CSV table of C-alpha atoms in Angstrom, one decimal:
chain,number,residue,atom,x,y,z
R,594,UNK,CA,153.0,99.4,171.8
R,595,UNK,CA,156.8,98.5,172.3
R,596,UNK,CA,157.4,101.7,174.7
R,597,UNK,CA,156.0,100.0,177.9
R,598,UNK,CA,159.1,97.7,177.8
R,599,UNK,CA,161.2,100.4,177.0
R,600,UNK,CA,160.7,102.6,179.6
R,601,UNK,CA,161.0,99.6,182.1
R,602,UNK,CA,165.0,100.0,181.2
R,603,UNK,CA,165.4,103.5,181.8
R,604,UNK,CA,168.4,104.3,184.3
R,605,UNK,CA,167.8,105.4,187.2
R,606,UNK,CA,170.0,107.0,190.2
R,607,UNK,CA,169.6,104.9,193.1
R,608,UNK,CA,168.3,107.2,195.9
R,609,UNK,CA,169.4,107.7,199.1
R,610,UNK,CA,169.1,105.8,202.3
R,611,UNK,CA,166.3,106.6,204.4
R,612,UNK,CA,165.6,105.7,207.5
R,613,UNK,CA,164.5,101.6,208.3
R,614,UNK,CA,161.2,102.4,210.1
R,615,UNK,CA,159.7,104.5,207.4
R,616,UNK,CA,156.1,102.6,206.3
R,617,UNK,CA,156.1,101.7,202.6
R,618,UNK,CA,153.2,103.8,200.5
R,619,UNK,CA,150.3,101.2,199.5
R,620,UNK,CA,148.5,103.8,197.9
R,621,UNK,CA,149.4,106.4,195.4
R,622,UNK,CA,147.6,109.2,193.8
R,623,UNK,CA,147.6,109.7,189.7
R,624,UNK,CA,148.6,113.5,189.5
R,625,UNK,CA,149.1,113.6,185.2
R,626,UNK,CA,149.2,116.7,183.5
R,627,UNK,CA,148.2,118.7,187.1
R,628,UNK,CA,149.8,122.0,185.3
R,629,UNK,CA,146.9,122.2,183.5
R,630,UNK,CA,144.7,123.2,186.4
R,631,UNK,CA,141.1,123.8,185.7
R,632,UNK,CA,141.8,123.3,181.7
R,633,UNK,CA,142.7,119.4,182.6
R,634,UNK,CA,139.0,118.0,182.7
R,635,UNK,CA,139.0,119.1,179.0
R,636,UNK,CA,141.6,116.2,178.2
R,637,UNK,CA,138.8,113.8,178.5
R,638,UNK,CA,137.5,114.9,175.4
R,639,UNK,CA,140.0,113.9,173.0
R,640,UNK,CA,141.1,110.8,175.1
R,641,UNK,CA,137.3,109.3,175.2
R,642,UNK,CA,137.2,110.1,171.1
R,643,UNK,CA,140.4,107.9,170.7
R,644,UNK,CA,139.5,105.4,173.3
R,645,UNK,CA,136.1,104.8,171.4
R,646,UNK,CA,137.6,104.8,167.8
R,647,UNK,CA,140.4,101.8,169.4
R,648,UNK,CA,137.7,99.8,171.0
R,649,UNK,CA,135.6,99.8,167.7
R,650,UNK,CA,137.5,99.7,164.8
R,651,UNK,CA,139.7,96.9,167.0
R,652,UNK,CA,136.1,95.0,167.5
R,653,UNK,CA,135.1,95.3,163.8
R,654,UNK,CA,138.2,94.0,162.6
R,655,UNK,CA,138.1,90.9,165.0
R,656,UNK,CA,134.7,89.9,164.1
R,657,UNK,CA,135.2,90.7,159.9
R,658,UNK,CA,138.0,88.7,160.1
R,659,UNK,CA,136.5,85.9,162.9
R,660,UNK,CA,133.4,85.6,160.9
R,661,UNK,CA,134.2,85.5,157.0
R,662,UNK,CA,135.8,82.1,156.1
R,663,UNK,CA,137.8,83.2,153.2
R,664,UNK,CA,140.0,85.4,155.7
R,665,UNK,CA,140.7,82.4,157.8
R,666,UNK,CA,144.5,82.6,156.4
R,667,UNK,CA,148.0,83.1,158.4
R,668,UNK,CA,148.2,86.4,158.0
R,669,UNK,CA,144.7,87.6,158.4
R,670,UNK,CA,144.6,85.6,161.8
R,671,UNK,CA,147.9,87.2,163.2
R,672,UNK,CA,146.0,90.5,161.9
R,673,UNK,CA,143.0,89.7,164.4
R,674,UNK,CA,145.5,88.7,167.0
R,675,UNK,CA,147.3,92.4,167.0
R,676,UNK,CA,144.0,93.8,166.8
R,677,UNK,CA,143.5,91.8,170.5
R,678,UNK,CA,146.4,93.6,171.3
R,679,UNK,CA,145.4,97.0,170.7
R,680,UNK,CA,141.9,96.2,171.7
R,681,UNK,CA,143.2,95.3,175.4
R,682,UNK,CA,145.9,97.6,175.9
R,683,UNK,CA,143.2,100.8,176.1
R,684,UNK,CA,140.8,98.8,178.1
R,685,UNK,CA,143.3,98.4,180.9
R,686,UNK,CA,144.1,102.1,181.4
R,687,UNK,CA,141.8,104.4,179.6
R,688,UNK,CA,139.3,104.2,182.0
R,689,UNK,CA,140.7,105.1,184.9
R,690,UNK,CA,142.5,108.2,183.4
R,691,UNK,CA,139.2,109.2,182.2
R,692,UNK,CA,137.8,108.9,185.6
R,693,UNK,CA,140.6,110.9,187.2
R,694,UNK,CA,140.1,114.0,184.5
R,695,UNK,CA,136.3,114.1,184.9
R,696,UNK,CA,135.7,113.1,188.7
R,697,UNK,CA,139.2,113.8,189.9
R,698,UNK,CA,139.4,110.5,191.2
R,699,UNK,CA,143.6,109.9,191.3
R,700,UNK,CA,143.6,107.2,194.1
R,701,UNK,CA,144.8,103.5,193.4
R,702,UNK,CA,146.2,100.9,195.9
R,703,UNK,CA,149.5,99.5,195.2
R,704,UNK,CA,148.1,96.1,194.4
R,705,UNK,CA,145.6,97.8,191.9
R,706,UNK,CA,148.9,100.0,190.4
R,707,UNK,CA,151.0,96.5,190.0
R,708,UNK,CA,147.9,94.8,188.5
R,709,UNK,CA,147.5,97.6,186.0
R,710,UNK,CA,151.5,97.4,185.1
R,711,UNK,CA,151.4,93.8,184.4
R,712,UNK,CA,148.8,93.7,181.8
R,713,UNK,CA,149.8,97.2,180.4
R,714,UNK,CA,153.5,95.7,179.8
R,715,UNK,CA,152.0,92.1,178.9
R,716,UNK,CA,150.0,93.5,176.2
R,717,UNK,CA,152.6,96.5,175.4
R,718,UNK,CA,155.4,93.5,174.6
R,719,UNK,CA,153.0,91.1,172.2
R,720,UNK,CA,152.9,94.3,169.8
R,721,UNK,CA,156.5,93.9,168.8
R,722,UNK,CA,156.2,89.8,169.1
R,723,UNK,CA,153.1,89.7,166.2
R,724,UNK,CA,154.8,92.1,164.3
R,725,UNK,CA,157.9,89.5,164.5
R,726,UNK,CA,155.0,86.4,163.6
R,727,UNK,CA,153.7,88.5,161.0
R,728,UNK,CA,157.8,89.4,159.5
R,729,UNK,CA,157.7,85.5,159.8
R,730,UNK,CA,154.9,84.7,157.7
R,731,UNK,CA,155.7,87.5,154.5
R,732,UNK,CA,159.4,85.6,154.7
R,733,UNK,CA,158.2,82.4,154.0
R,734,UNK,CA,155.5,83.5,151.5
R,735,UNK,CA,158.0,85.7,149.6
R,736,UNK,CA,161.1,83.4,150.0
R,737,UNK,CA,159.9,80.1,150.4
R,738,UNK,CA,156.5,80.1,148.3
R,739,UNK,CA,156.4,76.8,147.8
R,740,UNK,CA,156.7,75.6,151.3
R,741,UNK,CA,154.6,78.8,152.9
R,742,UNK,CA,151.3,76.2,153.7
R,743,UNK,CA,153.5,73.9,155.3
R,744,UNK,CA,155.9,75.8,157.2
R,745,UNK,CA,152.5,78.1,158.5
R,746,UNK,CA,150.9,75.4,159.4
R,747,UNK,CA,149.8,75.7,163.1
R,748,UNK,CA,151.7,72.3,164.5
R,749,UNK,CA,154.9,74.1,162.9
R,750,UNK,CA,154.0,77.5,163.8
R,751,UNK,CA,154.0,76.7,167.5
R,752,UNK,CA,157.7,76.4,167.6
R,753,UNK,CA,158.0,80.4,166.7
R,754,UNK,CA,154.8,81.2,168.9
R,755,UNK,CA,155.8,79.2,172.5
R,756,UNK,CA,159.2,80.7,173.0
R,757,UNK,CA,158.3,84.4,172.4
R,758,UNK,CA,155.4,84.1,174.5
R,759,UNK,CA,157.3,82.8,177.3
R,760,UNK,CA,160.2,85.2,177.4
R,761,UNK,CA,157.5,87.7,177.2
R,762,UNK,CA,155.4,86.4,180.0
R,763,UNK,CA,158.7,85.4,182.1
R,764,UNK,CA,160.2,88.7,182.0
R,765,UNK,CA,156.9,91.3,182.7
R,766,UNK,CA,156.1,89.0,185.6
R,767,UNK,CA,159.8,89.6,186.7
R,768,UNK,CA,159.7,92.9,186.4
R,769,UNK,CA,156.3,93.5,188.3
R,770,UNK,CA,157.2,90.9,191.4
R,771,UNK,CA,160.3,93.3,191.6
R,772,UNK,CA,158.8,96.1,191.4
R,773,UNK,CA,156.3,94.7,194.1
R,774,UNK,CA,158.7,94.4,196.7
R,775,UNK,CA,159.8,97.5,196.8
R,776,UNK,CA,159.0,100.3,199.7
R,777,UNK,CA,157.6,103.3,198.7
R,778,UNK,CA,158.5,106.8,200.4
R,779,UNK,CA,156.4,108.8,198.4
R,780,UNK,CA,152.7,108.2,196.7
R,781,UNK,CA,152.6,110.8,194.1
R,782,UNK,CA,152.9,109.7,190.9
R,783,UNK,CA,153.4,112.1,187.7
R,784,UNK,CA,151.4,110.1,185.8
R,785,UNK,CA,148.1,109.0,184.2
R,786,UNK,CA,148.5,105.2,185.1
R,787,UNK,CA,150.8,102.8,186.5
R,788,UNK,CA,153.4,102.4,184.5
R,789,UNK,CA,157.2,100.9,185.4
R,790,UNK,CA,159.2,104.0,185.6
R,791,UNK,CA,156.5,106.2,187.0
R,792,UNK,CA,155.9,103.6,190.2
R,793,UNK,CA,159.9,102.3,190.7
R,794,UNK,CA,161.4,106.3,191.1
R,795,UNK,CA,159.0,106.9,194.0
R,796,UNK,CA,161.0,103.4,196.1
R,797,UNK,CA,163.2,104.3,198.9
R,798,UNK,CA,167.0,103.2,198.6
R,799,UNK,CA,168.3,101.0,196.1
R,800,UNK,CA,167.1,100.3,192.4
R,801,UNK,CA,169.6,98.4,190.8
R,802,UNK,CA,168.1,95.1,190.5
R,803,UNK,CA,164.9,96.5,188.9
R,804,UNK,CA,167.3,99.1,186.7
R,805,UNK,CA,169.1,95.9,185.5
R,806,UNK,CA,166.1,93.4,185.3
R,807,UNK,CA,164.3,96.3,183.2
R,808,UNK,CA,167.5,96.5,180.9
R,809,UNK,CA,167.5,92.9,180.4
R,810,UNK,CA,163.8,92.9,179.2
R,811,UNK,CA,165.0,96.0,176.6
R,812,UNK,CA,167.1,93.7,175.1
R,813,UNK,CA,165.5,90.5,175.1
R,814,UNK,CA,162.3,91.9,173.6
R,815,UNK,CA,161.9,95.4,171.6
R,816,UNK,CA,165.7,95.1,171.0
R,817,UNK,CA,165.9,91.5,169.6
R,818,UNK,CA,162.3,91.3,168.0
R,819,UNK,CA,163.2,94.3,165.8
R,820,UNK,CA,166.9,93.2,165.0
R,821,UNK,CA,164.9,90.1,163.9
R,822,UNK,CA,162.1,92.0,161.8
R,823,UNK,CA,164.6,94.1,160.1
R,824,UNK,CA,167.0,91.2,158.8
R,825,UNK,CA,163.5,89.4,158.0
R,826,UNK,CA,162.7,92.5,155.6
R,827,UNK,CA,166.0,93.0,154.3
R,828,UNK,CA,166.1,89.8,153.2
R,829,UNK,CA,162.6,89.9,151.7
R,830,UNK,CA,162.7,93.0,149.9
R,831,UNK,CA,166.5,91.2,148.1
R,832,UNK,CA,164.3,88.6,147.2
R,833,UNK,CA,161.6,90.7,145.3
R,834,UNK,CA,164.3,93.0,143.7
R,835,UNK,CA,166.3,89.9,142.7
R,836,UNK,CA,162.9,88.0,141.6
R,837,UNK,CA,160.5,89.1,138.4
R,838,UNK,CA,157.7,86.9,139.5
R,839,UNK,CA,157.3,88.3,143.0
R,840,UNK,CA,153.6,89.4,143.1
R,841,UNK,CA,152.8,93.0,143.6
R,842,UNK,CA,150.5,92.5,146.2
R,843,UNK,CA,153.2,90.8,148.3
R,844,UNK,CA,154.9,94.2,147.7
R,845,UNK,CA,152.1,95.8,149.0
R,846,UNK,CA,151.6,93.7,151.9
R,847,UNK,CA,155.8,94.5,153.0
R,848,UNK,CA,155.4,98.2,152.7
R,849,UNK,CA,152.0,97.9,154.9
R,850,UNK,CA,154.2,96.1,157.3
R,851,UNK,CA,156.9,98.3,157.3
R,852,UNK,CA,154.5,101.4,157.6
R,853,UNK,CA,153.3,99.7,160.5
R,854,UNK,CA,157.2,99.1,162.4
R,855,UNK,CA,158.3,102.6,161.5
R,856,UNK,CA,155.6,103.9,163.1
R,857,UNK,CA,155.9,101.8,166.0
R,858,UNK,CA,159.6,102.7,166.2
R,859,UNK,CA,159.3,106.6,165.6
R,860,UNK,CA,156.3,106.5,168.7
R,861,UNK,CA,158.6,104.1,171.3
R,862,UNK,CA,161.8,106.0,170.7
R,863,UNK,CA,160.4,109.4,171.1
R,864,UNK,CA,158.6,108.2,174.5
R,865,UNK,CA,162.2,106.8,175.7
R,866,UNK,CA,163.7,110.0,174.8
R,867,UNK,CA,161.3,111.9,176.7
R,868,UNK,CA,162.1,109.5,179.7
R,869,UNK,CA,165.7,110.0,179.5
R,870,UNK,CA,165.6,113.5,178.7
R,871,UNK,CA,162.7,114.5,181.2
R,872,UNK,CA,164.4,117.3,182.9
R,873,UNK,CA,164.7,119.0,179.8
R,874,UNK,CA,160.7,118.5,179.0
R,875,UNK,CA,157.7,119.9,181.1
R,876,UNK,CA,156.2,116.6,182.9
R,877,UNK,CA,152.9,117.4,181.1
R,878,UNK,CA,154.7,116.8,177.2
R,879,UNK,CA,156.5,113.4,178.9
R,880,UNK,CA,153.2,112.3,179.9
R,881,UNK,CA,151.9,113.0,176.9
R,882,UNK,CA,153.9,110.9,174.5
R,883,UNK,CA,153.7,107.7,177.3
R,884,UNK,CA,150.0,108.1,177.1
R,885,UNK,CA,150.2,108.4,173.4
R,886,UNK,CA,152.8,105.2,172.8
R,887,UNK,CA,149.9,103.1,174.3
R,888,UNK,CA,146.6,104.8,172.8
R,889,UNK,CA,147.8,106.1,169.1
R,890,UNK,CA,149.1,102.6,167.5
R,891,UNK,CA,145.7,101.4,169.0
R,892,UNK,CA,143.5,103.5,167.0
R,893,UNK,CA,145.7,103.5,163.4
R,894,UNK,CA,146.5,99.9,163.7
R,895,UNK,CA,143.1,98.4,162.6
R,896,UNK,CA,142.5,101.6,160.2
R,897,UNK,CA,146.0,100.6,158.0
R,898,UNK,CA,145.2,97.2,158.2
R,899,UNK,CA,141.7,97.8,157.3
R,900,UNK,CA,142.6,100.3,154.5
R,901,UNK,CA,145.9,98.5,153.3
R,902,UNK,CA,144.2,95.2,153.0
R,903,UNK,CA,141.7,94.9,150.1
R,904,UNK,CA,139.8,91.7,150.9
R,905,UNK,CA,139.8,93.0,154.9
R,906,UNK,CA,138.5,96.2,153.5
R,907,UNK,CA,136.1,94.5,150.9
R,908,UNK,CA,135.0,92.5,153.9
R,909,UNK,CA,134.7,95.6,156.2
R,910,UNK,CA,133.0,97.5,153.9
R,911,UNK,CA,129.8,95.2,153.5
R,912,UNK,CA,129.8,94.7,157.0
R,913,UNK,CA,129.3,98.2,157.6
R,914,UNK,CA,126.6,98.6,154.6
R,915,UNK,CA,124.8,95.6,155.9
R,916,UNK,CA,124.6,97.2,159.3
R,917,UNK,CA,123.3,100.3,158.3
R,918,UNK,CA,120.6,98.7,156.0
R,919,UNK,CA,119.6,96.6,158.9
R,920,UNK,CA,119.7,99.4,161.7
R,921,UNK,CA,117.8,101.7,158.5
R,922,UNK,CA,114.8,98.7,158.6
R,923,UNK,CA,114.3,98.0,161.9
R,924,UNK,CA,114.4,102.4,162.3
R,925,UNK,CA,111.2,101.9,159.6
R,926,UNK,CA,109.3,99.4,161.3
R,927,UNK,CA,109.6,101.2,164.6
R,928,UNK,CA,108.5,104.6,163.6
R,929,UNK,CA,105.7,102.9,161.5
């Protein structure tokens, strides 16, 4: 989701200076929700349910939409590309945390923690950027109609894919090389993964340069992508109030979008808050919602888009029948 960028700008007091000689940490220990005591190896329950229901209903959307010609359109493709997202974003984490509940296994090496943050906060930014792509494409159906084929068109298209993706992958690699160099005077991290914020407050000294860096990236990416998605809908939704001929399932298609942004809004902004406001929260609730910013979109992303989408859903829904007739017959011919 948008979050991981987020909390990568959260202010943070530069510490004090501690001696030169002290060794920097190159291994940390993952001690989320430890208030729980013996009750935390019931956590894995719910966060295995969720992790399965992202990793399928993000693979049957992919291959519905991969393998049935007629939904080899614009939109439907940008669909299957947020679906890569949210299939991703779990597979880099969820594991591990799993791991850690069950086995109590909370170790990982500072160049495993990095690795983990980098493709966590690559994945976490292109969430916001296909929701911008996807803002793109209901503009130019909606208020350019005419010139929608054309202007979506993949040799067009490029010039509003390139750009974002680079900013994206400039700035995450920034961020992580920073946060790289840093030394480390403690290894305890209050936290389920590597994320940002949880790794940079355990650096001795200084943390300006990453504070500022992390800001920059706040701006340039959640900030601007949704100042740019909301003056794309305003202007859409003029368009279909001003325009009788507007169909209503582009209607249908905006309010599915904006469902989608809200929501993505609501879930970043109360795990920022939770960051700024942590002294006021028990660690185990701010974990909590930065587990959940990552996990939740995940699983309801492919669900709205499956449900809110009637030839995806069509689509979906034979798939599904023709898998259980098939899994039905080859059950007969194996117990006969």
């Amino acid at each position: 989701m948008l979050a991981p960028v987020l909390a990568t700008g959260t202010f943070l007091p530069p510490t004090k200076q501690f001696v030169q000689n002290i060794s920097s940490h190159k291994h940390f220990l993952l001690n989320g929700f430890e208030e729980l005591g013996e009750l935390r190896p019931v956590l894995f329950i719910p966060f295995f349910l969720m992790f399965i229901v992202a990793l399928l209903a993000n693979s049957l959307l992919i291959y519905v939409i991969v393998s049935q010609r007629s939904l080899h359109q614009p939109m439907s493709i940008l669909i299957a590309g947020m679906a890569c997202v949210d299939f991703c974003i779990p597979v880099f984490f969820v594991p591990n945390m799993l791991l850690n509940f069950l086995f109590d296994w909370k170790g990982i090496s500072l160049i495993g923690c990095l690795v983990q943050m980098h493709f966590i906060h690559f994945f976490g930014t292109f969430q916001s950027t296909f929701l911008v792509w996807m803002a793109l494409d209901r503009y130019f159906a909606i208020c350019t109609p005419l010139s929608y084929h054309e202007l979506m068109a993949p040799e067009k298209f490029l010039k509003f894919i390139i750009p974002l993706a680079g900013r994206n992958i400039l700035l995450i690699t920034l961020i992580v090389s920073l946060a790289g160099k840093l030394s480390f005077c403690r290894n305890v991290m209050n936290h389920c993964f590597c994320e940002h914020m949880a790794l940079v407050e355990l650096a001795c000294g200084s943390i300006a340069i990453n504070n500022l860096v992390g800001l920059i990236s706040v701006f340039f990416i959640p900030f601007f992508d949704f100042l740019f998605i909301a003056a794309s809908y305003l202007m859409m939704f003029s368009s279909i109030l001003r325009s009788s001929s507007t169909s209503v399932k582009a209607l249908h298609t905006c309010i599915t979008h904006a469902m989608v942004i809200t929501l993505s809004i609501t879930v970043a902004l109360i795990a920022f808050l939770s960051y700024r406001i942590k002294n006021s929260l028990p660690a185990a609730v701010r974990v909590f919602f930065s587990t959940m910013y990552l996990l939740f979109p995940s699983c309801l992303n492919p669900i709205v888009y499956g449900i809110r989408t009637t030839e995806i859903r069509q689509h979906m829904l034979k798939t599904l029948t023709h898998w259980k007739h098939f899994v039905q017959t080859k059950s007969s011919e194996i117990i006969s």
